CSV table of C-alpha atoms in Angstrom, one decimal:
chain,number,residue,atom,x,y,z
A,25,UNK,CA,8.5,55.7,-8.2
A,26,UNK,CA,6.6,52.5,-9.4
A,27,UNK,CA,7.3,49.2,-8.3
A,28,UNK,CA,9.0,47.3,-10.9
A,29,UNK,CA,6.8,43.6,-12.0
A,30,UNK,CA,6.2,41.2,-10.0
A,31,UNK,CA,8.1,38.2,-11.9
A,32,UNK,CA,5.9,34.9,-12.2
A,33,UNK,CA,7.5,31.6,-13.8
A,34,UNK,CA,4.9,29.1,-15.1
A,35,UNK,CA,6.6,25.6,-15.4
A,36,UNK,CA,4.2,23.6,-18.0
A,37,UNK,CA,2.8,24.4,-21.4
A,38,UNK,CA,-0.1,22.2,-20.7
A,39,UNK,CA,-3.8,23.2,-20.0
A,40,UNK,CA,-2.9,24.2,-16.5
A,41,UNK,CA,-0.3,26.6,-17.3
A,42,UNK,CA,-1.7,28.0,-20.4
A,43,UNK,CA,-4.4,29.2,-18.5
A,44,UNK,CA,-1.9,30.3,-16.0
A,45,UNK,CA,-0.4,32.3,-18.6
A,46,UNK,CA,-3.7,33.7,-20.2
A,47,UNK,CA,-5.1,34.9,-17.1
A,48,UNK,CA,-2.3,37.1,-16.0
A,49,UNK,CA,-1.8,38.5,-19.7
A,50,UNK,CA,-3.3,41.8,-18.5
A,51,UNK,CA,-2.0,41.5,-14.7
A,52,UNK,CA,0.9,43.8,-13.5
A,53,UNK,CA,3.1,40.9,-13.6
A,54,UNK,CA,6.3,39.9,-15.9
A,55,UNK,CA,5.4,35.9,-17.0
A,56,UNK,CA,8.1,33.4,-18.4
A,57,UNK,CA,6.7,30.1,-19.4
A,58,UNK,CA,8.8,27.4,-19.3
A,59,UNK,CA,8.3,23.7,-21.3
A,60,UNK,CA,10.0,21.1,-22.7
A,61,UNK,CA,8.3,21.3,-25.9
A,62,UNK,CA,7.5,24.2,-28.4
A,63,UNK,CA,3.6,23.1,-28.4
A,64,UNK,CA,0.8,23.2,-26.6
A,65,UNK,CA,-0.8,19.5,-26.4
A,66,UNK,CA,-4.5,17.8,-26.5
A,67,UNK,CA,-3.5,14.9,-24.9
A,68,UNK,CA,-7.0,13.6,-24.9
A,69,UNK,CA,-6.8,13.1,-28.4
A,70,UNK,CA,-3.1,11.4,-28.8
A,71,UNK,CA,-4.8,7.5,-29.7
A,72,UNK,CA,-6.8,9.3,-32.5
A,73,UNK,CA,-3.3,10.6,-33.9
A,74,UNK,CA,-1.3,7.2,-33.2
A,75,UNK,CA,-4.3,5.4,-35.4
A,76,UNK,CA,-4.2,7.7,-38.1
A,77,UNK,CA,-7.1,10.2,-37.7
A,78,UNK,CA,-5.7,13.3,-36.5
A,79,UNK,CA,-2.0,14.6,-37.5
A,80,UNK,CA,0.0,15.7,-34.6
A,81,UNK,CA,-0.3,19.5,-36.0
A,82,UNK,CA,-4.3,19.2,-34.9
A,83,UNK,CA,-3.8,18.3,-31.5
A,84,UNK,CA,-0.9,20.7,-30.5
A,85,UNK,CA,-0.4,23.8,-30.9
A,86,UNK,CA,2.5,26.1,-31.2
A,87,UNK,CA,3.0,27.8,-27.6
A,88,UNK,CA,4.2,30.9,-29.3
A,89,UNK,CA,1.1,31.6,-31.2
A,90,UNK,CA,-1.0,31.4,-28.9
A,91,UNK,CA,1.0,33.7,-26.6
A,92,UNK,CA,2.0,36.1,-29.1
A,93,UNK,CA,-0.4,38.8,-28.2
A,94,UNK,CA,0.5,38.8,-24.0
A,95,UNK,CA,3.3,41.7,-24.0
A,96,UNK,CA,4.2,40.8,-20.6
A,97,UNK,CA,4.5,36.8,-21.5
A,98,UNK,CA,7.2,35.3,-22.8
A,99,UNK,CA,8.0,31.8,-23.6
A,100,UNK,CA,11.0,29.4,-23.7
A,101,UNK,CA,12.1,26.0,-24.3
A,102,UNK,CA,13.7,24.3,-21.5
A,103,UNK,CA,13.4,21.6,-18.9
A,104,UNK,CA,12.9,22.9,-15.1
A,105,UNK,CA,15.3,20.4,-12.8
A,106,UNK,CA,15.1,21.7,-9.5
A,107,UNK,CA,14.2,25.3,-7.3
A,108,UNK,CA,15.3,27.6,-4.8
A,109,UNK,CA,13.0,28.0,-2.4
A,110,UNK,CA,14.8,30.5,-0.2
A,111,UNK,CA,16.5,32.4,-2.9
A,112,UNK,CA,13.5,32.1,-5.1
A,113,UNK,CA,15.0,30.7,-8.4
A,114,UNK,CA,14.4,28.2,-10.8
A,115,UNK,CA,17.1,26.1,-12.3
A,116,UNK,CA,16.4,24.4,-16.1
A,117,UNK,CA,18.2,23.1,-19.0
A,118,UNK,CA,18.4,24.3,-22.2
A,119,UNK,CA,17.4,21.2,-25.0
A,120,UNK,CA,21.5,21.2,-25.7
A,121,UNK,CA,22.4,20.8,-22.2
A,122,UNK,CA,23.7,24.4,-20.9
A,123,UNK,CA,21.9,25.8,-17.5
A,124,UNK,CA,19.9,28.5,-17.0
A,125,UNK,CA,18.4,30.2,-14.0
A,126,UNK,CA,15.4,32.0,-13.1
A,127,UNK,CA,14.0,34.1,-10.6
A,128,UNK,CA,10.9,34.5,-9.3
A,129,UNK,CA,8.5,36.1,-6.8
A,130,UNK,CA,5.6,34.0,-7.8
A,131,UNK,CA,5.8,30.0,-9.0
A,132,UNK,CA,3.5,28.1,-10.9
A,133,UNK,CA,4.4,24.2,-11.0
A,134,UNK,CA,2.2,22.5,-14.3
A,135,UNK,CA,4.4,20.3,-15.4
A,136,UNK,CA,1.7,17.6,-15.2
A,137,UNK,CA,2.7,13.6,-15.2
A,138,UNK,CA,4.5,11.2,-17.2
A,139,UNK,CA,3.6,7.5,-18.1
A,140,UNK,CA,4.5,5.0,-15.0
A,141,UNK,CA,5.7,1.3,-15.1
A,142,UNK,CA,5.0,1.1,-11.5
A,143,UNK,CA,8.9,0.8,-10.7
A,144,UNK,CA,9.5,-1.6,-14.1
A,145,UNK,CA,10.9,1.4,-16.0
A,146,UNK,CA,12.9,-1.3,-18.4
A,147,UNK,CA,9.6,-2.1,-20.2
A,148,UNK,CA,9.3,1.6,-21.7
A,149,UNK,CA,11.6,0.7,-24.8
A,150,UNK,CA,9.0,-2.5,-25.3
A,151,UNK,CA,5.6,-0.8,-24.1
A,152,UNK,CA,5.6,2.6,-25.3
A,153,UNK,CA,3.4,4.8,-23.3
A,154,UNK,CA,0.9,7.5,-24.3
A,155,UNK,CA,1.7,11.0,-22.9
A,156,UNK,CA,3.7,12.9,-25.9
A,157,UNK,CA,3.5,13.3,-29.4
A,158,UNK,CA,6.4,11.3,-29.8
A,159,UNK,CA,4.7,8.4,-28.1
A,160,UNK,CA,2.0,8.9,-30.2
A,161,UNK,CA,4.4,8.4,-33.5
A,162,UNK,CA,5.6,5.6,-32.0
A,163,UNK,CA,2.7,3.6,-31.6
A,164,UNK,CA,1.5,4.6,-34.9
A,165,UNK,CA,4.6,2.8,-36.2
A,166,UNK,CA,4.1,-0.2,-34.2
A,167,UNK,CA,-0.1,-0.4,-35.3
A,168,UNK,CA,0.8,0.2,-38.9
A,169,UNK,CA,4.0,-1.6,-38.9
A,170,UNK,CA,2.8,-4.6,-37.9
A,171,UNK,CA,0.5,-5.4,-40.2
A,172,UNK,CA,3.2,-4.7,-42.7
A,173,UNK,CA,5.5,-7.5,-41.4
A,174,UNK,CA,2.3,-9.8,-41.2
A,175,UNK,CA,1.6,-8.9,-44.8
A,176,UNK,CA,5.3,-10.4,-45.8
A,177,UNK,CA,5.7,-13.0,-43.2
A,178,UNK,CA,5.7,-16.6,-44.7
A,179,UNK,CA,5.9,-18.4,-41.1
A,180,UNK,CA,1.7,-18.2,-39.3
A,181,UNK,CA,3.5,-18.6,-36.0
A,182,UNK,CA,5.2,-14.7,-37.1
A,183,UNK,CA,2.3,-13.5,-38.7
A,184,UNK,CA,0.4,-14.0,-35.1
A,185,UNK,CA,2.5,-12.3,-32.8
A,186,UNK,CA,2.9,-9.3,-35.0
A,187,UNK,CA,-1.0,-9.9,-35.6
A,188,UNK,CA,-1.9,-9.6,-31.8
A,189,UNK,CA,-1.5,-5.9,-30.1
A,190,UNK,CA,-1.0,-6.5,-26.1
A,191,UNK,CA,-2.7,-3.3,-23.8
A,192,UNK,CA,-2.2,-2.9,-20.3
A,193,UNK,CA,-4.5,-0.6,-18.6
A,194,UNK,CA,-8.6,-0.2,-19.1
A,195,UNK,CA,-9.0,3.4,-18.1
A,196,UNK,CA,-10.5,5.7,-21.1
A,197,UNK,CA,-6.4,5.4,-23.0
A,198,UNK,CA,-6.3,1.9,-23.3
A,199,UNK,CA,-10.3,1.3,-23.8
A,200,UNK,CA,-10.4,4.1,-26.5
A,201,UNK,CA,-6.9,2.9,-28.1
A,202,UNK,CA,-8.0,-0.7,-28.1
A,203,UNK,CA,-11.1,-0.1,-29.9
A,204,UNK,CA,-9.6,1.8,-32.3
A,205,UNK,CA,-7.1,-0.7,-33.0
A,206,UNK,CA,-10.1,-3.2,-34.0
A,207,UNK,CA,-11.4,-0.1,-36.1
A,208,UNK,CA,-8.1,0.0,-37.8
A,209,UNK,CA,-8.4,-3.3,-38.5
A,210,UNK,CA,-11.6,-4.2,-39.4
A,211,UNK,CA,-13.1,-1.3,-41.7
A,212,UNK,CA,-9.9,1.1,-42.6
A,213,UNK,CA,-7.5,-1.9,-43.7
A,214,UNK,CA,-9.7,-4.7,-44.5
A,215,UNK,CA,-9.5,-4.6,-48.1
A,216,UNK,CA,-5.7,-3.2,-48.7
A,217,UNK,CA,-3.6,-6.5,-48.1
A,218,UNK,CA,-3.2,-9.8,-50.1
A,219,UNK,CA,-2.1,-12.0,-47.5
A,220,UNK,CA,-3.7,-11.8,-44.4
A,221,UNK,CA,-6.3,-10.3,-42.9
A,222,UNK,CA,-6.4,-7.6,-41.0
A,223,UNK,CA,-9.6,-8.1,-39.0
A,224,UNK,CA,-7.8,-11.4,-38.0
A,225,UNK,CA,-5.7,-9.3,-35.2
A,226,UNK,CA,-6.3,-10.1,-32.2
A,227,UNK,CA,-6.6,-7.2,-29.1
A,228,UNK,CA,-6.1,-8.2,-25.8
A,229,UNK,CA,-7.1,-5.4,-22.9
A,230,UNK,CA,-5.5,-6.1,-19.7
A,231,UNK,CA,-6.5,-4.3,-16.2
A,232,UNK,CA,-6.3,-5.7,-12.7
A,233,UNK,CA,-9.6,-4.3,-11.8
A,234,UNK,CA,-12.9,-6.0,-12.8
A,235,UNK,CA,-14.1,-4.1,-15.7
A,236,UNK,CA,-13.3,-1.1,-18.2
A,237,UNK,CA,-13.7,2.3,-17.1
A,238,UNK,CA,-14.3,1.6,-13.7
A,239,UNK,CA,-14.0,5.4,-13.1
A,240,UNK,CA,-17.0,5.9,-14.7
A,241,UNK,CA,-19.4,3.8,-12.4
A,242,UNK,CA,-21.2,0.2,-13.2
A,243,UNK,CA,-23.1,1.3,-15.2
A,244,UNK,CA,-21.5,2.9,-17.8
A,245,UNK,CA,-18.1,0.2,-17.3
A,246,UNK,CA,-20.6,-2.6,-18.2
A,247,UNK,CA,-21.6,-0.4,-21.3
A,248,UNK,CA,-17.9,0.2,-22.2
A,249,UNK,CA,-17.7,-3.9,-21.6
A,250,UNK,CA,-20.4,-4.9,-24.0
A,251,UNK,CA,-19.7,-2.4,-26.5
A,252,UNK,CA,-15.3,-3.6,-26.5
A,253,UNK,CA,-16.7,-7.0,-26.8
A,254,UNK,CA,-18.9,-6.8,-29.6
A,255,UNK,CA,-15.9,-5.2,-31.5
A,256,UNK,CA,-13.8,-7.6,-31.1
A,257,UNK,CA,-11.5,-6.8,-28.2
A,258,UNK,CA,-10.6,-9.4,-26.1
A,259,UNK,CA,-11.5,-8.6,-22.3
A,260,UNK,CA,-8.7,-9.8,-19.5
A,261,UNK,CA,-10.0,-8.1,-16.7
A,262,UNK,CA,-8.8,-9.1,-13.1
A,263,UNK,CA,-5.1,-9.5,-14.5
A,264,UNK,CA,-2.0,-8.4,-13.1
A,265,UNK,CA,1.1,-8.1,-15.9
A,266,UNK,CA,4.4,-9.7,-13.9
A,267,UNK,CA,6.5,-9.1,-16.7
A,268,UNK,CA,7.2,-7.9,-20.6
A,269,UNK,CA,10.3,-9.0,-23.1
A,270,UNK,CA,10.8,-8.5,-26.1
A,271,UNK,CA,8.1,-11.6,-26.9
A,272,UNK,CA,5.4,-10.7,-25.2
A,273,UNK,CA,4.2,-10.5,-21.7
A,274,UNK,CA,2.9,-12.4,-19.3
A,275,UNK,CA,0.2,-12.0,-16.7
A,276,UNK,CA,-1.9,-13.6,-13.5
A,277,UNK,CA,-5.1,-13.5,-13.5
A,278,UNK,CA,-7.2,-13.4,-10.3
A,279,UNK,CA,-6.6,-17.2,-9.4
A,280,UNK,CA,-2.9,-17.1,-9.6
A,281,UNK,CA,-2.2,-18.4,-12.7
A,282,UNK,CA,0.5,-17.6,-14.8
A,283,UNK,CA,-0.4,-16.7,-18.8
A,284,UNK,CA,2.2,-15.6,-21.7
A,285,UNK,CA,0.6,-14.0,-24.8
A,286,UNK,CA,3.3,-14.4,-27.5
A,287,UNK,CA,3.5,-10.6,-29.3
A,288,UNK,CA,5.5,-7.7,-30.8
A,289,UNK,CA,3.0,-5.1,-30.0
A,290,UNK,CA,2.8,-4.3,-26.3
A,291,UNK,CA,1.4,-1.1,-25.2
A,292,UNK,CA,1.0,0.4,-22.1
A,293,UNK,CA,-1.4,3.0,-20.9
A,294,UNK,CA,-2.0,1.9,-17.4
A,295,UNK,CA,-0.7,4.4,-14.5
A,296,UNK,CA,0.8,7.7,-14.3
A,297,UNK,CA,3.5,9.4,-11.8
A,298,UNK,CA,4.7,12.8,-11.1
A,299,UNK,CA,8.0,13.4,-13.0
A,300,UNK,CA,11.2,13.9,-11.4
A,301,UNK,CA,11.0,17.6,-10.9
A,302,UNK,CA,8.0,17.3,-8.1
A,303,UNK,CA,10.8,14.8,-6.0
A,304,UNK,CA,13.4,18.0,-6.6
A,305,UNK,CA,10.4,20.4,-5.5
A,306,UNK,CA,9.6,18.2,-2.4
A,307,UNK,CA,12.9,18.0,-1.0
A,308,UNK,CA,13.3,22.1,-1.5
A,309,UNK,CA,10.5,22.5,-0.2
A,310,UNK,CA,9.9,19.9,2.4
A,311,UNK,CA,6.2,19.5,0.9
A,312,UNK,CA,4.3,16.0,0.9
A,313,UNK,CA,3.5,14.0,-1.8
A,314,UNK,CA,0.8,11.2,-2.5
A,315,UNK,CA,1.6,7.7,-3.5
A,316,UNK,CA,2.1,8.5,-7.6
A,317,UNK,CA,4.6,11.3,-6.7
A,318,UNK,CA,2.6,14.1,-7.2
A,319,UNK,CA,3.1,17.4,-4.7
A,320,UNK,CA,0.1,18.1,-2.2
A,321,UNK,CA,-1.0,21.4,-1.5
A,322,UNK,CA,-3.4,23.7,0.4
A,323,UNK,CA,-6.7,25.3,-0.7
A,324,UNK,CA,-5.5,27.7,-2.1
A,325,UNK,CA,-3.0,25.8,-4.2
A,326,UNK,CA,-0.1,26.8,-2.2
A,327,UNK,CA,2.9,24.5,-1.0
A,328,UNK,CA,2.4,24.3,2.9
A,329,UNK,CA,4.8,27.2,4.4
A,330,UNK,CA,5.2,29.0,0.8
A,331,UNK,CA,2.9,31.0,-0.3
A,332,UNK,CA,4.6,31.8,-3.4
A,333,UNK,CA,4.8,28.3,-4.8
A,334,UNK,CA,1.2,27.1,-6.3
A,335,UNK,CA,1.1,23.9,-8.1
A,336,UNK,CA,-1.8,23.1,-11.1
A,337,UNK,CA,-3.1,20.2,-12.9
A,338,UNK,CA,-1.9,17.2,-12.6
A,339,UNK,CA,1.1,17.8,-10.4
A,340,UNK,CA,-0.9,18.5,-7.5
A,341,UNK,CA,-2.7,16.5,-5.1
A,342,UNK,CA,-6.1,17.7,-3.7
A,343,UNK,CA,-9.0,16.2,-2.7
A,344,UNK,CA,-8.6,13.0,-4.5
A,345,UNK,CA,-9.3,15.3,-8.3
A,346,UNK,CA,-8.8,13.1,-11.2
A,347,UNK,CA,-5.8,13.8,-13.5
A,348,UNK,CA,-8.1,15.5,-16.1
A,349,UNK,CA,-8.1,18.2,-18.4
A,350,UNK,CA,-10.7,20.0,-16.9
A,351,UNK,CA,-9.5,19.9,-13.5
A,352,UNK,CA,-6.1,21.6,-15.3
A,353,UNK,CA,-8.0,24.4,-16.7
A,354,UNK,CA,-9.9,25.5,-13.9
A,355,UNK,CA,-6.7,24.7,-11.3
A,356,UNK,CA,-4.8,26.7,-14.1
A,357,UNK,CA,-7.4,29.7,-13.9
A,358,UNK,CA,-7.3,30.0,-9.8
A,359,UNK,CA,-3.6,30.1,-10.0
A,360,UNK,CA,-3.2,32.9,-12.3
A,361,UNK,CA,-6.4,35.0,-10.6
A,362,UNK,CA,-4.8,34.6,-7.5
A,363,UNK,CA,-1.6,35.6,-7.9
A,364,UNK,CA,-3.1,38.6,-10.2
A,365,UNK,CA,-4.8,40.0,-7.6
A,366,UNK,CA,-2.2,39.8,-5.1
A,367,UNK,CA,-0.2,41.5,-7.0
A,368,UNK,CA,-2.2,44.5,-7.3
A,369,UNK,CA,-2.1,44.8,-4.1
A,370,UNK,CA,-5.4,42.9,-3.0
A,371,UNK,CA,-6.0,39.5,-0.8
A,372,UNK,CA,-7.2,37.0,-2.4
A,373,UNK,CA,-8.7,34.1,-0.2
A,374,UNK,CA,-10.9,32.6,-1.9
A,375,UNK,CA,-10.4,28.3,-2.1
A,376,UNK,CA,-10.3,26.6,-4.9
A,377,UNK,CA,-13.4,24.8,-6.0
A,378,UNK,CA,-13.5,22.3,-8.8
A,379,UNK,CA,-16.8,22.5,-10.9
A,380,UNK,CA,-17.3,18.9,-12.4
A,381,UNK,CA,-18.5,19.2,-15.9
A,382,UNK,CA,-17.9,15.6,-16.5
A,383,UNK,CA,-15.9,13.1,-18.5
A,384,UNK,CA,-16.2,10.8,-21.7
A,385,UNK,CA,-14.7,8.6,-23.4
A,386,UNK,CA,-14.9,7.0,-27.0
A,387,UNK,CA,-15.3,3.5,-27.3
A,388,UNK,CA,-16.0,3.3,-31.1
A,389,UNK,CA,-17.5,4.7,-33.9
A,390,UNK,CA,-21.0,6.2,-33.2
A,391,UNK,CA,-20.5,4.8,-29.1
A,392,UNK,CA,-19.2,6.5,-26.6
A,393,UNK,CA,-19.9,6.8,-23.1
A,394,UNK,CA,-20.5,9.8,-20.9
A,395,UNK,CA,-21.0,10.7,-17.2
A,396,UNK,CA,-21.6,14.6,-16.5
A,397,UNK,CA,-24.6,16.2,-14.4
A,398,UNK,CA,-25.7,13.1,-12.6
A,399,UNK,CA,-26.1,12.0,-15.8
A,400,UNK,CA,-24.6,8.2,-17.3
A,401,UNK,CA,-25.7,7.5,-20.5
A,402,UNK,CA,-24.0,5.9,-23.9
A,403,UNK,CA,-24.0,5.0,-27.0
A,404,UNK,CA,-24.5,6.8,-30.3
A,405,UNK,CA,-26.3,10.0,-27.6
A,406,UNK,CA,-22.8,9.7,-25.9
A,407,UNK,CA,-20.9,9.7,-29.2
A,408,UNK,CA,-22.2,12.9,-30.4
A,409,UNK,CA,-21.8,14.8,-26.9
A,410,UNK,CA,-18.1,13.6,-27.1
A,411,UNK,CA,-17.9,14.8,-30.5
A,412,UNK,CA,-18.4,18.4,-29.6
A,413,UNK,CA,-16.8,18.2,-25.7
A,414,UNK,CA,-13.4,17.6,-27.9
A,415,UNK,CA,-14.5,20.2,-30.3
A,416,UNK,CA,-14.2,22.8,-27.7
A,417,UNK,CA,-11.8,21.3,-25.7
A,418,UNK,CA,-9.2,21.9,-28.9
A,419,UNK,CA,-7.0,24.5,-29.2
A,420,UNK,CA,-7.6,27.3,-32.3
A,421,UNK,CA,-10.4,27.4,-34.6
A,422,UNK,CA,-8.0,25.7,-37.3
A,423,UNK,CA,-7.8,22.7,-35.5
A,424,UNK,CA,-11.5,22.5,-34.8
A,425,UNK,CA,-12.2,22.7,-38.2
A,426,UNK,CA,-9.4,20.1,-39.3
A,427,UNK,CA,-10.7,17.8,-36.8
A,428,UNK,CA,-13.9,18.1,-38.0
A,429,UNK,CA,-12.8,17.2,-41.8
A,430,UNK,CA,-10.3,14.2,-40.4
A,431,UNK,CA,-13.7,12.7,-38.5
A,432,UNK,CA,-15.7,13.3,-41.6
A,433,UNK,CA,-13.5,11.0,-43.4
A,434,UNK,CA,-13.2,8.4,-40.5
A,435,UNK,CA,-16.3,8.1,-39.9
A,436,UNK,CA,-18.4,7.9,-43.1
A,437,UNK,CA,-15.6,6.8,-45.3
A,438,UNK,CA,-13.1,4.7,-43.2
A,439,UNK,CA,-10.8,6.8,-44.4
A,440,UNK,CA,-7.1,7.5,-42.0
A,441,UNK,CA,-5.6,10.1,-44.0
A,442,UNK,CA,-2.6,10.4,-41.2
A,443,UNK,CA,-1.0,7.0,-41.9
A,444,UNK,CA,2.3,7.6,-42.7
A,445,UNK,CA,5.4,6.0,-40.2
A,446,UNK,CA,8.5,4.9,-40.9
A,447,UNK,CA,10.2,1.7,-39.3
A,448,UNK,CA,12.8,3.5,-36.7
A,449,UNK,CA,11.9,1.4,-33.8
A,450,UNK,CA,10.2,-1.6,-35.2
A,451,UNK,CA,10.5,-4.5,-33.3
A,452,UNK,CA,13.5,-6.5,-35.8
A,453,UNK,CA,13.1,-9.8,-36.6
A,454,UNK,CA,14.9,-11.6,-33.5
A,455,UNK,CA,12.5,-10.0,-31.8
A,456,UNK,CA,14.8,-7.8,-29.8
A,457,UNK,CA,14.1,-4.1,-29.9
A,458,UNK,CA,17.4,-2.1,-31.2
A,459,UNK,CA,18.8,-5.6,-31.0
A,460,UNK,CA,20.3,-6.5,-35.1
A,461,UNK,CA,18.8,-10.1,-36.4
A,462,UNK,CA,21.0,-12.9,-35.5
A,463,UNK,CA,21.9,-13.3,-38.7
A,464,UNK,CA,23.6,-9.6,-38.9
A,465,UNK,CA,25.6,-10.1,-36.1
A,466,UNK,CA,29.4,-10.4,-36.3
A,467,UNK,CA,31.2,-13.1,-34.1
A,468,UNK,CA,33.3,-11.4,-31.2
């Protein structure tokens, strides 16, 4: 009599447990994939759709396409809250609220991270983050928007703060989001308004570390420096935000002294944090977790004391690995491997071994800086080896090719063909987000 499937739930739609997914499409194994969203996102490439290079529908990817052809996976939309360890089940929520259940023999947590405020959770409806395609909208609103209400603004003291886009965090987000800004600004809109001018915005790029990219060595961070600074970012390095309004922010710099930069546009891309469900794993569970939350495992992937409960990408804590996607893939690929072979029957014991291939990040057009194979180098050399590591990072060969149309234009035209936003959440003109003018308020 055969042994009915072995049942494996993948939490995450991200690189990690995609590649869950796909190794164990062939395995004797029953797979449900679980996600929040319907797509399958580049997250890499989320600034280039908030400036208006790429549309959203070229850096994600419908999860169900690119599953279709696993029989034995299926996918569905809800958000994972919490686990049984003993009973081996997984509780979630369906998007209108009713609870599901699922059980399991073998877990895979990828739910990856989420933007952090480092415990200041009230400046999310000011600073939009940088993880989601709807944060990616959202910015886009607030970059084109703003030049929009500079364009009709009669008073200069206006038409600065909605001229001067605030960034908190110099990793590769906020240096690659901050140069594009300037981009924006000083080739793609320079000749569409009547009233200002765009390359007057100002970008200010805030980090309490001492240079850009610091991830990526001296070298290369003085590179990323020179480069930001020659397009017209403004460097604030050494600076520690204490606090953001509705106005603006203000910060202290490595002497202690207090600065407010007047602005509507403050965006934040500094941090990251394991999302609620690793807490909810943790105390099932009893495992550790690091200092941003995120759960810490074995060698071989594996919660201390439960074997059947592997964690991948950026959910898991290991050997100090950055949160990138290549550590996602290849964490991704171990997981499903493993728990392929053990359910055929065999041991699998092999540790996991991260391969670095790398990282890169763009800093503008024809520059870019890289650092892969003991190798640090920038520039327009770095530009192009960026250009095809996000080539075949992307997902289907229709996005590849769309990307490279959409970078055609960018980059020999200044063309931004993916422009279009619509004033939902713009900042009103009180300058109190979802707060009405005081002129269209009603006494009590």
């Amino acid at each position: 009599m055969n042994q009915p499937a072995r049942r494996v739930v993948i939490v995450g739609g991200g690189f990690a447990g995609l590649f869950a997914a796909r190794m164990l499409a062939r395995a004797p194994v029953q797979v449900t994939l679980l996600d929040r969203a319907e797509h399958h996102l580049f997250q890499p490439m989320l600034y280039q759709c908030a400036t208006g290079i790429m549309s959203e529908g070229k850096i994600a990817y419908p999860l169900r396409e690119l599953l279709r052809k696993h029989g034995n996976v299926e996918f569905m939309i809800a958000e994972v809250t919490g686990i049984d360890a003993a009973g081996r089940r997984v509780q979630a929520r369906r998007p209108l609220g009713r609870q599901l259940e699922f059980g399991y023999d073998y877990l895979i947590l990828a739910a990856g991270v989420r933007q952090s405020y480092f415990g200041h959770d009230e400046y999310a409806p000011i600073a939009p983050g940088m993880k989601t395609i709807e944060d990616a909208m959202k910015i886009r609103r607030r970059i084109f928007g703003a030049f929009e209400m500079a364009e009709s603004a009669d008073d200069p003291a206006e038409r600065a703060r909605w001229l001067t886009f605030a960034l908190v965090g110099a990793g590769p987000t906020g240096v690659e989001l901050a140069g594009q800004i300037r981009e924006v600004a000083t080739k793609t809109l320079r000749r569409e308004y009547r009233h200002i001018q765009p390359e007057d915005a100002r970008v200010l790029l805030f980090d309490g570390g001492q240079a850009p990219l610091a991830m990526f060595g001296p070298k290369l961070s003085a590179l990323a420096a020179r480069d930001l600074s020659k397009l017209g970012v403004e460097l604030h390095m050494g600076c520690l935000v204490t606090g953001v309004d509705t106005g603006g922010l203000q910060v202290k710099d490595h002497d202690g002294k207090l600065t407010r930069y007047d602005t509507w546009n403050v965006l934040w891309t500094a941090g990251v944090e394991a999302p609620p469900l690793a807490a909810a794993v943790a105390k099932a569970t009893g495992a550790e977790q690091d200092r941003a939350g995120r759960i810490v495992v074995g060698a071989d992937l594996s919660i201390p004391g439960h074997p059947d409960i592997l964690v991948a990408g950026d959910m898991m804590s290991l050997d100090k690995l950055p949160g990138v996607a290549e550590v996602a893939m290849q964490s991704g690929l171990y997981a499903g491997r493993r728990v392929s072979q053990e359910a055929q029957g065999h041991t699998y014991d092999k540790p996991f071994k991260y391969r670095d291939l790398g990282s890169a990040a763009y800093i503008s057009r024809g520059k870019a800086v890289v650092s892969a194979f003991k190798m640090h180098f920038g520039g327009f050399p770095g530009w192009v080896v960026w250009l095809f590591i996000h080539i075949g990072f992307l997902t289907g060969f229709r996005n590849r090719i769309g990307a490279l149309f959409s970078w055609w234009f960018a980059f020999t035209r200044d063309l931004r063909r993916e422009r279009t936003f619509t004033l939902d959440d713009m900042p009103l003109e009180s300058g109190a987000y979802g707060e009405p003018p005081t002129s269209a308020r009603t006494n009590p």
